[in-house]
Coordinates of C-alpha atoms in Angstrom, one line a residue:
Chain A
X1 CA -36.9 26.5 0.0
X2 CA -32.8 26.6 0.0
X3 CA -33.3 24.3 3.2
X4 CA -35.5 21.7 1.2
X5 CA -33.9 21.5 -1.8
X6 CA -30.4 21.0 -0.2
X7 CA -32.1 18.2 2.1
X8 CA -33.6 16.3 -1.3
X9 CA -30.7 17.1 -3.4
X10 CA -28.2 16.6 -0.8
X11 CA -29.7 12.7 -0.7
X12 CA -29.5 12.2 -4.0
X13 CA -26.7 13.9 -4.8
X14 CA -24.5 12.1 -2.1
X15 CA -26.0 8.5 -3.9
X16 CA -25.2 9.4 -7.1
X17 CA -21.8 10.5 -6.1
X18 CA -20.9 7.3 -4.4
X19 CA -22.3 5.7 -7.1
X20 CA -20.3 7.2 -9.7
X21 CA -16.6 6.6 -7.2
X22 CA -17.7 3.0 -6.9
X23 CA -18.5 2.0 -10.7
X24 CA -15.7 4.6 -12.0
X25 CA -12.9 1.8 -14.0
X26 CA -10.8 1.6 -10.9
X27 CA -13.6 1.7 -8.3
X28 CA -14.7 -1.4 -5.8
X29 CA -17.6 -2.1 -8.3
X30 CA -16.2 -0.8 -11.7
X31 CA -19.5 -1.2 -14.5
X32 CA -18.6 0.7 -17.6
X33 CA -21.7 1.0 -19.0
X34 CA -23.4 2.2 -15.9
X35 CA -20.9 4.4 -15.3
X36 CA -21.0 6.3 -19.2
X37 CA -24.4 6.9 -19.0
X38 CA -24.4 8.3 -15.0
X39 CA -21.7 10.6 -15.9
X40 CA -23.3 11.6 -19.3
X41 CA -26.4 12.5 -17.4
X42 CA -25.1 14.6 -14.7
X43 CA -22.6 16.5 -17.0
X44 CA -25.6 17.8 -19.3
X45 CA -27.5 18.6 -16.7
X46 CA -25.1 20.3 -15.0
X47 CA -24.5 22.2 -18.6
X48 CA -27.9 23.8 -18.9
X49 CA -27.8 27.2 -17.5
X50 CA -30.2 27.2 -14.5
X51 CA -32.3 30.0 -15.7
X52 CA -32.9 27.8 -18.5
X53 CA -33.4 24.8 -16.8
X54 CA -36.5 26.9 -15.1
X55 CA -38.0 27.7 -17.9
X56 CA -37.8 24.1 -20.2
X57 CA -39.2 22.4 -16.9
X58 CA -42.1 23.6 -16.4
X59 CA -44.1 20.7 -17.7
X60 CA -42.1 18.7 -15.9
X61 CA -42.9 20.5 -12.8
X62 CA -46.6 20.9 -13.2
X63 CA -46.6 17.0 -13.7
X64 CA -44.5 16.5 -10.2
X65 CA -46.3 19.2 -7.8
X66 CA -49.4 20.0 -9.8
X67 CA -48.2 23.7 -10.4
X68 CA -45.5 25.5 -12.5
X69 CA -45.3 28.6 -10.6
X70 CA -44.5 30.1 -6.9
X71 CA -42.2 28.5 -4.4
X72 CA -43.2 24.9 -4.5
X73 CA -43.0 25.1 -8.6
X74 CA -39.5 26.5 -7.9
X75 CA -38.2 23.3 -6.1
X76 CA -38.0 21.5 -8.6
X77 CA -35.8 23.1 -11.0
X78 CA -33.5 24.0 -8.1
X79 CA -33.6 20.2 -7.3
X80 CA -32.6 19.2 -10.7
X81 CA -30.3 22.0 -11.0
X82 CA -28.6 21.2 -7.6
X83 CA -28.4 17.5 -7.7
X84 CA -25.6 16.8 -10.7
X85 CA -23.6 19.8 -9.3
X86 CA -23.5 18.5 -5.6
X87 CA -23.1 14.8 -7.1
X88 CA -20.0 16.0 -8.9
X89 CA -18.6 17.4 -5.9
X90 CA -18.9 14.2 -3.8
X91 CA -17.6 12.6 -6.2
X92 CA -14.3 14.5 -5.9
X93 CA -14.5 14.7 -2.7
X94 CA -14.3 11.1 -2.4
X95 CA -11.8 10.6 -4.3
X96 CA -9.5 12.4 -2.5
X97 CA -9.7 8.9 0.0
X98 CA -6.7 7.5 -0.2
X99 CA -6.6 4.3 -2.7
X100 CA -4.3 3.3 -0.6
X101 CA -6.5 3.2 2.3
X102 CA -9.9 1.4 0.4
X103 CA -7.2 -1.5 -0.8
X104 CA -6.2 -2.3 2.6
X105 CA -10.4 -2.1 3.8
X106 CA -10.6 -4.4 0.7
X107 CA -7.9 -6.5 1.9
X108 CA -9.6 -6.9 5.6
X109 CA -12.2 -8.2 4.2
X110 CA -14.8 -5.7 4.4
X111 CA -17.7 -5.2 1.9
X112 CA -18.2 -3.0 -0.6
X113 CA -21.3 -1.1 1.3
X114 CA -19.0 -1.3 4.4
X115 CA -16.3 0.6 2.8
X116 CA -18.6 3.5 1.5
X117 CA -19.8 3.8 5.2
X118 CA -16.7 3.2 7.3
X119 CA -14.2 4.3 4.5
X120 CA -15.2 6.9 2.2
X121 CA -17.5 8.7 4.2
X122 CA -15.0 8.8 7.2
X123 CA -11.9 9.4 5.7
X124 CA -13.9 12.3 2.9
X125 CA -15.7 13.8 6.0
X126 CA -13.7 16.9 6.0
X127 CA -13.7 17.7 2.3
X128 CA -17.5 16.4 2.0
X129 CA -18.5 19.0 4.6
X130 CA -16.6 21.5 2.6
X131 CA -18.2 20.5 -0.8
X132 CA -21.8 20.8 1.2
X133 CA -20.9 24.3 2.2
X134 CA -19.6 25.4 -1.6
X135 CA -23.1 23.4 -3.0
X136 CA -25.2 25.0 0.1
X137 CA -24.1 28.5 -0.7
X138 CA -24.8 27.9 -4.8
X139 CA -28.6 26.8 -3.7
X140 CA -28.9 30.4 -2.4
X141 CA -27.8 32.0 -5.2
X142 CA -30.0 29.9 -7.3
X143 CA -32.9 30.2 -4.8
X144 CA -32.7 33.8 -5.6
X145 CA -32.8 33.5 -9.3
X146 CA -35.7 31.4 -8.3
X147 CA -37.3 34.0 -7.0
X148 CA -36.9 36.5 -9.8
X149 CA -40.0 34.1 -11.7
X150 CA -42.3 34.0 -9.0
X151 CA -40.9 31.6 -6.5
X152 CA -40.7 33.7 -3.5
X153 CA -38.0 34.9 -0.8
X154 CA -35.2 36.7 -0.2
X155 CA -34.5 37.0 -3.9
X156 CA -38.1 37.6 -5.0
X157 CA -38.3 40.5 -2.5
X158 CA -35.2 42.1 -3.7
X159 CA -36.7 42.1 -7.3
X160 CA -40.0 42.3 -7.5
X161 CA -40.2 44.9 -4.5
X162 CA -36.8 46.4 -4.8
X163 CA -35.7 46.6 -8.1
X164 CA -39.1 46.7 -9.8
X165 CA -40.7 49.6 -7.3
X166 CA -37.0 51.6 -7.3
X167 CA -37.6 50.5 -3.4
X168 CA -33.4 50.4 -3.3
X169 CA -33.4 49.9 0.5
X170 CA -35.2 46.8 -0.1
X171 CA -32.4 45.3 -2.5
X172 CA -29.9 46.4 0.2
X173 CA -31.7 44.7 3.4
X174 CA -32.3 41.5 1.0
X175 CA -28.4 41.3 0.3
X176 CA -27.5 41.8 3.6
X177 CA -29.4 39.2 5.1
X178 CA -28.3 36.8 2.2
X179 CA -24.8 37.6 2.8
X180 CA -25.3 36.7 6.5
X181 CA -27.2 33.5 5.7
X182 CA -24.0 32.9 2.9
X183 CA -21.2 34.1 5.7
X184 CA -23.3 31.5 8.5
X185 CA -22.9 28.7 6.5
X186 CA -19.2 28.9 5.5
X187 CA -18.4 29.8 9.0
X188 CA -20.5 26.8 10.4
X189 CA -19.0 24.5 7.9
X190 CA -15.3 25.7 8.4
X191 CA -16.0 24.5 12.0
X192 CA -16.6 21.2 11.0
X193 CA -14.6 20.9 8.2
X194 CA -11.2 21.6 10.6
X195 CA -13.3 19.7 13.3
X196 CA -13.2 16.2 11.4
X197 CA -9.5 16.9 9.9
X198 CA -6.9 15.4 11.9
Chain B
X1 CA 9.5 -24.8 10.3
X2 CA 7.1 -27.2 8.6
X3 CA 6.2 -28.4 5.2
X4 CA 3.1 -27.9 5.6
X5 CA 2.1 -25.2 2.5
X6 CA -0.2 -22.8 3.5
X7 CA 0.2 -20.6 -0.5
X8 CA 0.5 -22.2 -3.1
X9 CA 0.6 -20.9 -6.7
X10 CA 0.4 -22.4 -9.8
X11 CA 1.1 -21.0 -12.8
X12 CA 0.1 -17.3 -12.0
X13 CA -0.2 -14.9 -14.6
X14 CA -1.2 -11.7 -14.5
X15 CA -1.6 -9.3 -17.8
X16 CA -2.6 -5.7 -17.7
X17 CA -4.1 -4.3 -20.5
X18 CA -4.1 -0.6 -21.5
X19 CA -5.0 1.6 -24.3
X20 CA -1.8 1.8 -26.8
X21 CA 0.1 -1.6 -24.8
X22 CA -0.2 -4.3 -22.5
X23 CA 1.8 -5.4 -19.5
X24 CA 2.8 -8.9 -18.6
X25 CA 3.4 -8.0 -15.1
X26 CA 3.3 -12.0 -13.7
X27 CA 4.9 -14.5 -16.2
X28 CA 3.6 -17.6 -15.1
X29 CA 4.7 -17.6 -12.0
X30 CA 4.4 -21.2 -9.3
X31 CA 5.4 -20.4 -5.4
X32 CA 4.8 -22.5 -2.5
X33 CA 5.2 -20.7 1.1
X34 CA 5.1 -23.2 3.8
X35 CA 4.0 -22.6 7.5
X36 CA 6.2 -20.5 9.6
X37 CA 8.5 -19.1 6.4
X38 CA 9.0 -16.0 6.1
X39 CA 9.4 -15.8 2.8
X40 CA 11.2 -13.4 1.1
X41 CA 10.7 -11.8 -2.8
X42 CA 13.2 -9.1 -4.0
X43 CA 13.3 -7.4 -7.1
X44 CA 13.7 -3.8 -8.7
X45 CA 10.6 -1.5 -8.6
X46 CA 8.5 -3.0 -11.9
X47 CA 9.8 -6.3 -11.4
X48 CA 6.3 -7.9 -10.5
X49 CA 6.2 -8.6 -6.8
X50 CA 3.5 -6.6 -5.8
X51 CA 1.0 -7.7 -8.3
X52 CA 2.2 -11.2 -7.3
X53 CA 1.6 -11.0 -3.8
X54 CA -1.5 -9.4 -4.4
X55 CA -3.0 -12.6 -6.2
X56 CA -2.7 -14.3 -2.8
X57 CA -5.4 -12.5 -1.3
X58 CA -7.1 -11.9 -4.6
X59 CA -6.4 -7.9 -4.8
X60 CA -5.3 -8.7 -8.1
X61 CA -7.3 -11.1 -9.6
X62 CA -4.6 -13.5 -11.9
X63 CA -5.9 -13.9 -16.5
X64 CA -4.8 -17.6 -15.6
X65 CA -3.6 -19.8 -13.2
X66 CA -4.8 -21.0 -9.5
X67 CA -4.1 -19.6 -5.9
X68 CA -4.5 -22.2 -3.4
X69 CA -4.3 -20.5 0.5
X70 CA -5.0 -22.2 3.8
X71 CA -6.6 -25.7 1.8
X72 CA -9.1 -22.9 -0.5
X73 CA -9.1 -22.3 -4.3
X74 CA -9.3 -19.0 -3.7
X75 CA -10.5 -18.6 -7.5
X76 CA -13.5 -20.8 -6.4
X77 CA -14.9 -18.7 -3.5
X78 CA -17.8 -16.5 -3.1
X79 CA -17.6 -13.0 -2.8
X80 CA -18.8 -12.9 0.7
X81 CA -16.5 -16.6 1.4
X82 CA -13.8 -14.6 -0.6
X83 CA -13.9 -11.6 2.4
X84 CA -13.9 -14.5 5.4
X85 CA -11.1 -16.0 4.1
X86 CA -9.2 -12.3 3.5
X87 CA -9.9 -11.9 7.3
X88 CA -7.1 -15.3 7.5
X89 CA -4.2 -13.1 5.6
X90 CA -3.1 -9.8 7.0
X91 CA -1.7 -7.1 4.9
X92 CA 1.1 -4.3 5.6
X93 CA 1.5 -1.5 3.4
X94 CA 4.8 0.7 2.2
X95 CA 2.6 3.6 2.9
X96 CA 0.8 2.4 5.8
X97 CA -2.7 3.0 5.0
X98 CA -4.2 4.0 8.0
X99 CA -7.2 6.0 8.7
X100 CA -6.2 9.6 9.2
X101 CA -9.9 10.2 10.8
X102 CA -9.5 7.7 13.5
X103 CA -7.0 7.3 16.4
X104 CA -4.9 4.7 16.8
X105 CA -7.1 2.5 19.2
X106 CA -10.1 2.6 16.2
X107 CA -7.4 1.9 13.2
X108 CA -7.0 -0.8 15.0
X109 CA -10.2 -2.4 15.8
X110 CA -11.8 -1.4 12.6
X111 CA -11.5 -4.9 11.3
X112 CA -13.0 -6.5 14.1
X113 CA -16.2 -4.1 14.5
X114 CA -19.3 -5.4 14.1
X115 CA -17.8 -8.9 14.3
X116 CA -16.9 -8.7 18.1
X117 CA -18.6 -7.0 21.3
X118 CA -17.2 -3.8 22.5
X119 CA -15.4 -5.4 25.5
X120 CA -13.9 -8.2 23.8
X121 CA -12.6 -5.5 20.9
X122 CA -11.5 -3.3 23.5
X123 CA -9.1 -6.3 25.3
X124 CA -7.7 -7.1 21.7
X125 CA -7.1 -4.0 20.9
X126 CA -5.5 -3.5 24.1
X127 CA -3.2 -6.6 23.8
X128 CA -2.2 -5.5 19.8
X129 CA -0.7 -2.5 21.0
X130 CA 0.9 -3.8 23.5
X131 CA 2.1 -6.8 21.5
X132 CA 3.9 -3.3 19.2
X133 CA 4.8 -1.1 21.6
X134 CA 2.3 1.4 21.3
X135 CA -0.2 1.2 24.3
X136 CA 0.8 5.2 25.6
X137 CA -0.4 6.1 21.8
X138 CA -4.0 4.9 21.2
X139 CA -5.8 7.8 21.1
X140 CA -3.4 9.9 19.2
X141 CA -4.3 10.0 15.5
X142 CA -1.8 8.9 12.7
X143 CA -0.9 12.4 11.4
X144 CA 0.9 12.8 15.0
X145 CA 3.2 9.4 14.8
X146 CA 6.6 8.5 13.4
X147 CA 6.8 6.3 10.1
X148 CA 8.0 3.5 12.3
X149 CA 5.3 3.8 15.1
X150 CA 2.7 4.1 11.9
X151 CA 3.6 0.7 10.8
X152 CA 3.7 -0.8 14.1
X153 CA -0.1 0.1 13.6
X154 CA -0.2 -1.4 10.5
X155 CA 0.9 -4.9 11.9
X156 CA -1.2 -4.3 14.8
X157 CA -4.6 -3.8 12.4
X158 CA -3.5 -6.7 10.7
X159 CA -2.8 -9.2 13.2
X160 CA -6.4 -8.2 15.0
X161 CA -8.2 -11.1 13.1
X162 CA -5.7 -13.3 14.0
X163 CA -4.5 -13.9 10.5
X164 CA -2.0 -17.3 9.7
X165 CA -0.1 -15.2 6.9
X166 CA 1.2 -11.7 7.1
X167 CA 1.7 -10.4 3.3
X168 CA 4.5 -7.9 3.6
X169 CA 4.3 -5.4 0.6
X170 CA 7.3 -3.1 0.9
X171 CA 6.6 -2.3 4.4
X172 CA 9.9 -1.2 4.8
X173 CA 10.8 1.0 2.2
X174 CA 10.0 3.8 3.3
X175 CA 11.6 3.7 6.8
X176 CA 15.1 4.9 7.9
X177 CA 17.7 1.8 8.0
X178 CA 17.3 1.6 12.2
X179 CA 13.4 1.7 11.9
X180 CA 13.8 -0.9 9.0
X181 CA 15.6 -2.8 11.5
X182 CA 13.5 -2.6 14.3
X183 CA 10.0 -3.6 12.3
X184 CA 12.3 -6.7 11.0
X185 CA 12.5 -7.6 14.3
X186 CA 9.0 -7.2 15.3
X187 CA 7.9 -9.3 12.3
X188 CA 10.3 -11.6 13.0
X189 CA 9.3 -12.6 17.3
X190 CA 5.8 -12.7 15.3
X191 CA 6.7 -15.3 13.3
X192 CA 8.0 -16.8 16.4
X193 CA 5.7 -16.7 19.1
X194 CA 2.5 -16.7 16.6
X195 CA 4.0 -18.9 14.1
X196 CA 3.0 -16.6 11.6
X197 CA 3.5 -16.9 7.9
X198 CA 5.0 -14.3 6.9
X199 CA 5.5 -13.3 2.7
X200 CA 7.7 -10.7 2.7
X201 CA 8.2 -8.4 -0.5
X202 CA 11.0 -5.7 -0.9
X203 CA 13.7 -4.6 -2.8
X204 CA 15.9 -4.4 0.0
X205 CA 18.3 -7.6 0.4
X206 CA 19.3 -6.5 3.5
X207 CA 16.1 -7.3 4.7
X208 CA 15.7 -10.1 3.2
X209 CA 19.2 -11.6 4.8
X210 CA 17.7 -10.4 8.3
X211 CA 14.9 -12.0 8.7
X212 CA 14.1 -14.4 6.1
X213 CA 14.5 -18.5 5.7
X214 CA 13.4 -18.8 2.3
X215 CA 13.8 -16.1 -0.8
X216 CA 12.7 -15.8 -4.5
X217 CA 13.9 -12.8 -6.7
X218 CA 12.2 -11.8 -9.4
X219 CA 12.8 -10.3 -12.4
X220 CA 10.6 -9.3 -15.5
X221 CA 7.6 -11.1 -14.0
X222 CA 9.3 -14.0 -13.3
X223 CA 11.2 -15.5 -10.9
X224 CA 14.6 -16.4 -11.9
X225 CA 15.7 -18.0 -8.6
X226 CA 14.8 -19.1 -5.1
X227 CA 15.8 -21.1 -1.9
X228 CA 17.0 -21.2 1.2
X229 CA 18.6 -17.9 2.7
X230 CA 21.9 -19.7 3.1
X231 CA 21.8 -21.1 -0.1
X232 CA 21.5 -18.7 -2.2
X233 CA 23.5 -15.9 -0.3
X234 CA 26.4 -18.6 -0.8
X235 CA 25.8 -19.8 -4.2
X236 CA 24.0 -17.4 -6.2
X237 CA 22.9 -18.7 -10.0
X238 CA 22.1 -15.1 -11.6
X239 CA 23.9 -11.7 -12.0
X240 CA 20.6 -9.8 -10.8
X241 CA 20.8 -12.3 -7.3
X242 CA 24.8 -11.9 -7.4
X243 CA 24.2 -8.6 -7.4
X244 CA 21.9 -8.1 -4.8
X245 CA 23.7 -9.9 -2.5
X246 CA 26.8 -7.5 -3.4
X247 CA 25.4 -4.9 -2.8
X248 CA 24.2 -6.0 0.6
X249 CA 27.4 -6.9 1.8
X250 CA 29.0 -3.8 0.3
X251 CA 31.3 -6.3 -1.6
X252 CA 31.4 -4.5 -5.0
X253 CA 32.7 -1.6 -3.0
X254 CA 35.1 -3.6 -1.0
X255 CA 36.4 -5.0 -4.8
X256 CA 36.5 -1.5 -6.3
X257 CA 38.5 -0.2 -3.1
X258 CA 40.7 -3.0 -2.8
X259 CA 42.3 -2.8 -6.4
X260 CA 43.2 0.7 -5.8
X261 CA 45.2 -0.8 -2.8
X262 CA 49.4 -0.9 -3.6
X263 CA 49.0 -4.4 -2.4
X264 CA 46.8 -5.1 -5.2
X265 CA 48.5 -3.0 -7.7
X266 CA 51.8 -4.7 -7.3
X267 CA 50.9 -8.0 -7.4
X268 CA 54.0 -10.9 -7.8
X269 CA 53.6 -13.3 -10.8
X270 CA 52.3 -16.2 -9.0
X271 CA 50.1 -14.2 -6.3
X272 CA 46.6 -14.5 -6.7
X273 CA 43.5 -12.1 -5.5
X274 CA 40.7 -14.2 -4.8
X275 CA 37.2 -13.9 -3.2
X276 CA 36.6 -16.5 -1.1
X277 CA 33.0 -17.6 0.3
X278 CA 32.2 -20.0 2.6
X279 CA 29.1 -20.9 4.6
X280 CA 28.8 -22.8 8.5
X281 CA 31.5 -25.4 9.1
X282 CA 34.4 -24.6 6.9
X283 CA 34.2 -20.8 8.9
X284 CA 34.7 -22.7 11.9
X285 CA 38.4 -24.0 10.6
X286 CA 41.5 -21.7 10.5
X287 CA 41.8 -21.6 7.2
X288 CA 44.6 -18.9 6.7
X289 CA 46.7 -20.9 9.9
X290 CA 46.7 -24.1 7.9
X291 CA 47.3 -22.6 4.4
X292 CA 50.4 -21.4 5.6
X293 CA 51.4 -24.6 7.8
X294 CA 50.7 -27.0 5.2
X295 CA 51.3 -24.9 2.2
X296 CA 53.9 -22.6 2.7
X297 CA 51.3 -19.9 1.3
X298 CA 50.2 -16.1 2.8
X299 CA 47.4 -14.7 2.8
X300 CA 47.0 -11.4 2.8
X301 CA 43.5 -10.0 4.3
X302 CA 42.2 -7.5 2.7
X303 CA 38.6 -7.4 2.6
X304 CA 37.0 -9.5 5.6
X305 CA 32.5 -9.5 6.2
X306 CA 31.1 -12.6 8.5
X307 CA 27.8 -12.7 8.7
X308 CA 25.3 -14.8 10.8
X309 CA 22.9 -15.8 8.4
X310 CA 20.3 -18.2 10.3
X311 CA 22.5 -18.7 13.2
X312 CA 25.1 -19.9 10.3
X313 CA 28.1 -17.9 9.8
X314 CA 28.4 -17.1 5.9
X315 CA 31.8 -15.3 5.2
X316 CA 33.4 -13.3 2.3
X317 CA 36.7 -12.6 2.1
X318 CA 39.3 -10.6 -0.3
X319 CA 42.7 -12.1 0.4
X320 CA 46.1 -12.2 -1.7
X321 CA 47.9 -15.4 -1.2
X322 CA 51.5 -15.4 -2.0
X323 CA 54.3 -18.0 -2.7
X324 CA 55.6 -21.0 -5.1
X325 CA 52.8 -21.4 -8.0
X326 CA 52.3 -25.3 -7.1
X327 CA 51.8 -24.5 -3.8
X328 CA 49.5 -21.4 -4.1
X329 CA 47.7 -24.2 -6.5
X330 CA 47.7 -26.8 -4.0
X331 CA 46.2 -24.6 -1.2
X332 CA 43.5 -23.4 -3.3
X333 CA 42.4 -27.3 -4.0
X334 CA 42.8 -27.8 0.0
X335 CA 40.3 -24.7 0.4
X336 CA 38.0 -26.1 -2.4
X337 CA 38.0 -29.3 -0.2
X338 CA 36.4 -27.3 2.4
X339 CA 33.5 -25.8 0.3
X340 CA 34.9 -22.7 0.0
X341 CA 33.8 -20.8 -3.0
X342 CA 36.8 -19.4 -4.9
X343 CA 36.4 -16.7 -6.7
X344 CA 39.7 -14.9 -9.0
X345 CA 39.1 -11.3 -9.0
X346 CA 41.2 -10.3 -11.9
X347 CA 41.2 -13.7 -13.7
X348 CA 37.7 -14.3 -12.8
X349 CA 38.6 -17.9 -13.1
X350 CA 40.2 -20.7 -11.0

């Protein structure tokens, strides 16, 4: 579940990201309008509490995968929780590119689409890698609020078998292995992180 | 040298506008560079080069006026003509702009990827650095060079789409005084061999004087004067141009230094403390010899700078001459006779 939804949300997320560097005011393809209503979007949903989010989406959910509950229910909430979140953070990431470095792409002569590729997701590798990581590590948390209404895991076992049956051993075998799957992940992305920074 | 313009602008004008006020950072602006100038633009930091230069290549897009460069209304083009025709003018940055991700070798042939095959990017690439100096350093990354090696990668990338104009934008300023020198020179056997065009933009005169044939300085937006080198270094219009050129010869410290001299401060009623400047020929004649021959006058040295300017020698010197007022009068119209500028330091007429 934390695998998918950081596959699908990574996708979007990265689009929307770029989308939102390239039609900012000073970006290669600067649209005010499209930019306002981008932004808008992914700061409210980024403001619902995810717990929330779960619960108002449900019709939403039932439409998309036929069911509102259990593990493929969960998706997409944590989806459309994920999405703005990670989208916000490749934003940033991007922009920590030098300008300097896009105006003299611009001034080779290369296109808009080439910059994003050769450019922006070059020169951000290291700090995109490191925004995955951060946005990776929030899925699993969120996963296991997931869990806590049915959708299944490490988070569902640690409630609804641990914490609901006083089983604490359960809880404390859950949160190690989610703590190993959290420390795995930073430690894997570190490696890349300091092995695209030069 | 030919006049054969390869930018022209008419009546560039560039307007920013912000929130609470607007900037006129172009004031209807005209420049021609010709092929094989290098063509200098000095000013003070805000003075409007930049944005001018950047209307060349379209960067900065002008609120009115044309840009005409290599025979195209720039204006007029496409935005996929608009990127060919970018490929045709090469840029070099203050601050480099390179790729910190990729080594030396790829900063370099990122402009011509996907436009060449491997092999033919690979001898290009090969020749660039070589043309700079750098052929033991392509596969280091940037982070591990010198500010002066970093630009010699900057001209490198620029010149690997064998651009006719080099736009220069500060690429100096932020290089120590003998790394200044030696990317002048670089740009400069360019210009040469390639019969490059080179626009050069900086607010260092000293630059300017090395290298350049033609310069413009600018001022508020506009540009208050422009020529040859030689021209203007000798017979500067404006205070902002006379006092570039002061500073680059040091001569306002020479002046401040030289009236704290005795000789200065006890000066006889009918000596006189000029500045004289001359340019070429008249540096050629003795000048001090025949005063004193024909006129009976000294002249006291005090302040001497020759410079070869363009393979001319332009001089400025601070001399006292002494002796009988009609004759002192009578050698200054014989120097006057031989273009030299005079200049009276304390009378500040002659």
């Amino acid at each position: 579940m934390t695998a998918l939804t950081a596959i699908v949300a990574g996708i979007l997320g990265l689009v929307i990201g770029i989308l939102l560097v390239l039609t900012d005011e000073s970006g290669l393809l600067a649209n005010r309008p499209f930019y306002f209503v981008l932004d808008k979007l992914v700061n409210i949903f980024r403001a619902v509490p995810f717990i929330i989010l779960l619960a108002i989406m449900t019709p939403v959910t039932r439409a998309i995968v036929g069911t509102g509950i259990g593990p493929t229910a969960a998706l997409v909430p944590l989806i459309a929780g994920t999405t703005p979140f990670y989208a916000r953070q490749v934003q940033n990431a991007l922009l920590t590119v030098d300008p300097g470095v896009i105006e003299a792409a611009e001034a080779m002569g290369v296109s808009p689409l080439g910059i994003v590729w050769r450019v922006y997701l070059r020169e951000g590798l290291s700090e995109l890698i490191r925004v995955s990581v951060l946005t990776i590590i929030s899925i699993i948390g969120l996963t296991a609020m997931a869990g806590a209404v049915g959708g299944g895991g490490l988070g569902n076992l640690a409630i609804a078998v641990g914490y609901q049956r006083y089983q604490y051993d359960v809880i404390i075998v859950s949160l190690i292995f989610i703590l190993a799957l959290v420390f795995l992940v930073q430690f894997i992305g570190d490696f890349f992180a300091r092995k695209s920074h030069h | 040298m030919s006049d054969q313009a390869v930018v022209t602008l008419k009546d560039v004008d560039v307007e920013f506008h912000g929130k609470t006020r607007s900037v006129h950072a172009v004031d209807h602006v005209s420049l021609t560079v010709n092929r094989g100038d290098i063509y200098g633009i000095v000013g003070y930091s805000g003075a409007g080069k930049s944005t001018l230069v950047r209307t060349i290549n379209l960067l900065q897009r002008p609120t009115s006026g044309s840009v005409n460069v290599l025979d195209q209304d720039m204006l007029a083009l496409s935005a996929a003509h608009l990127r060919k025709e970018r490929k045709r003018i090469g840029m070099i940055f203050q601050h480099f702009n390179l790729m910190n991700s990729r080594t030396i070798a790829d900063n370099v042939a990122f402009p011509l990827k996907g436009i060449k095959s491997k092999q033919e990017i690979r001898k290009k690439v090969a020749e660039l650095l070589d043309l700079v100096g750098l052929t033991d350093r392509a596969n280091a990354y940037p982070a591990q060079l010198s500010g002066g090696q970093k630009q010699r990668v900057g001209i490198a990338r620029a010149l690997a789409s064998d651009p006719e104009i080099l736009i220069s934008d500060e690429a100096t300023s932020a290089l120590d005084p003998k790394t200044t020198s030696s990317i002048l020179d670089l740009l400069k056997s360019l210009n040469e061999r390639l019969g490059l065009t080179i626009v050069l933009i900086t607010h260092q005169m000293e630059a300017v004087k090395q290298i350049c044939n033609r310069v413009a300085v600018m001022d508020a937006g506009a540009i208050i004067e422009r020529g040859d080198l030689l021209q203007v270094f000798s017979d500067p219009q404006q205070q902002l141009t006379k006092d570039f050129i002061d500073t680059t010869l040091q001569l306002d410290q020479a002046i401040e230094s030289v009236l704290k001299q005795p000789a200065v401060k006890n000066l006889g009623p009918n000596d006189r403390l000029l500045r004289l400047t001359y340019v070429g020929a008249s540096a050629d004649q003795p000048l001090v010899a025949k005063l004193f021959e024909s006129y009976h006058v000294t002249a006291n040295i005090l302040f001497g700078d020759i410079q070869i300017l363009q393979d001319t020698p332009f001089g400025n010197l601070i001399v006292v001459l002494s002796g009988d007022q009609s004759e002192v009068d009578a050698g200054i119209q014989y120097l006057k006779q031989q273009d030299v500028k005079i200049e009276d330091i304390l009378k500040k007429e002659v």
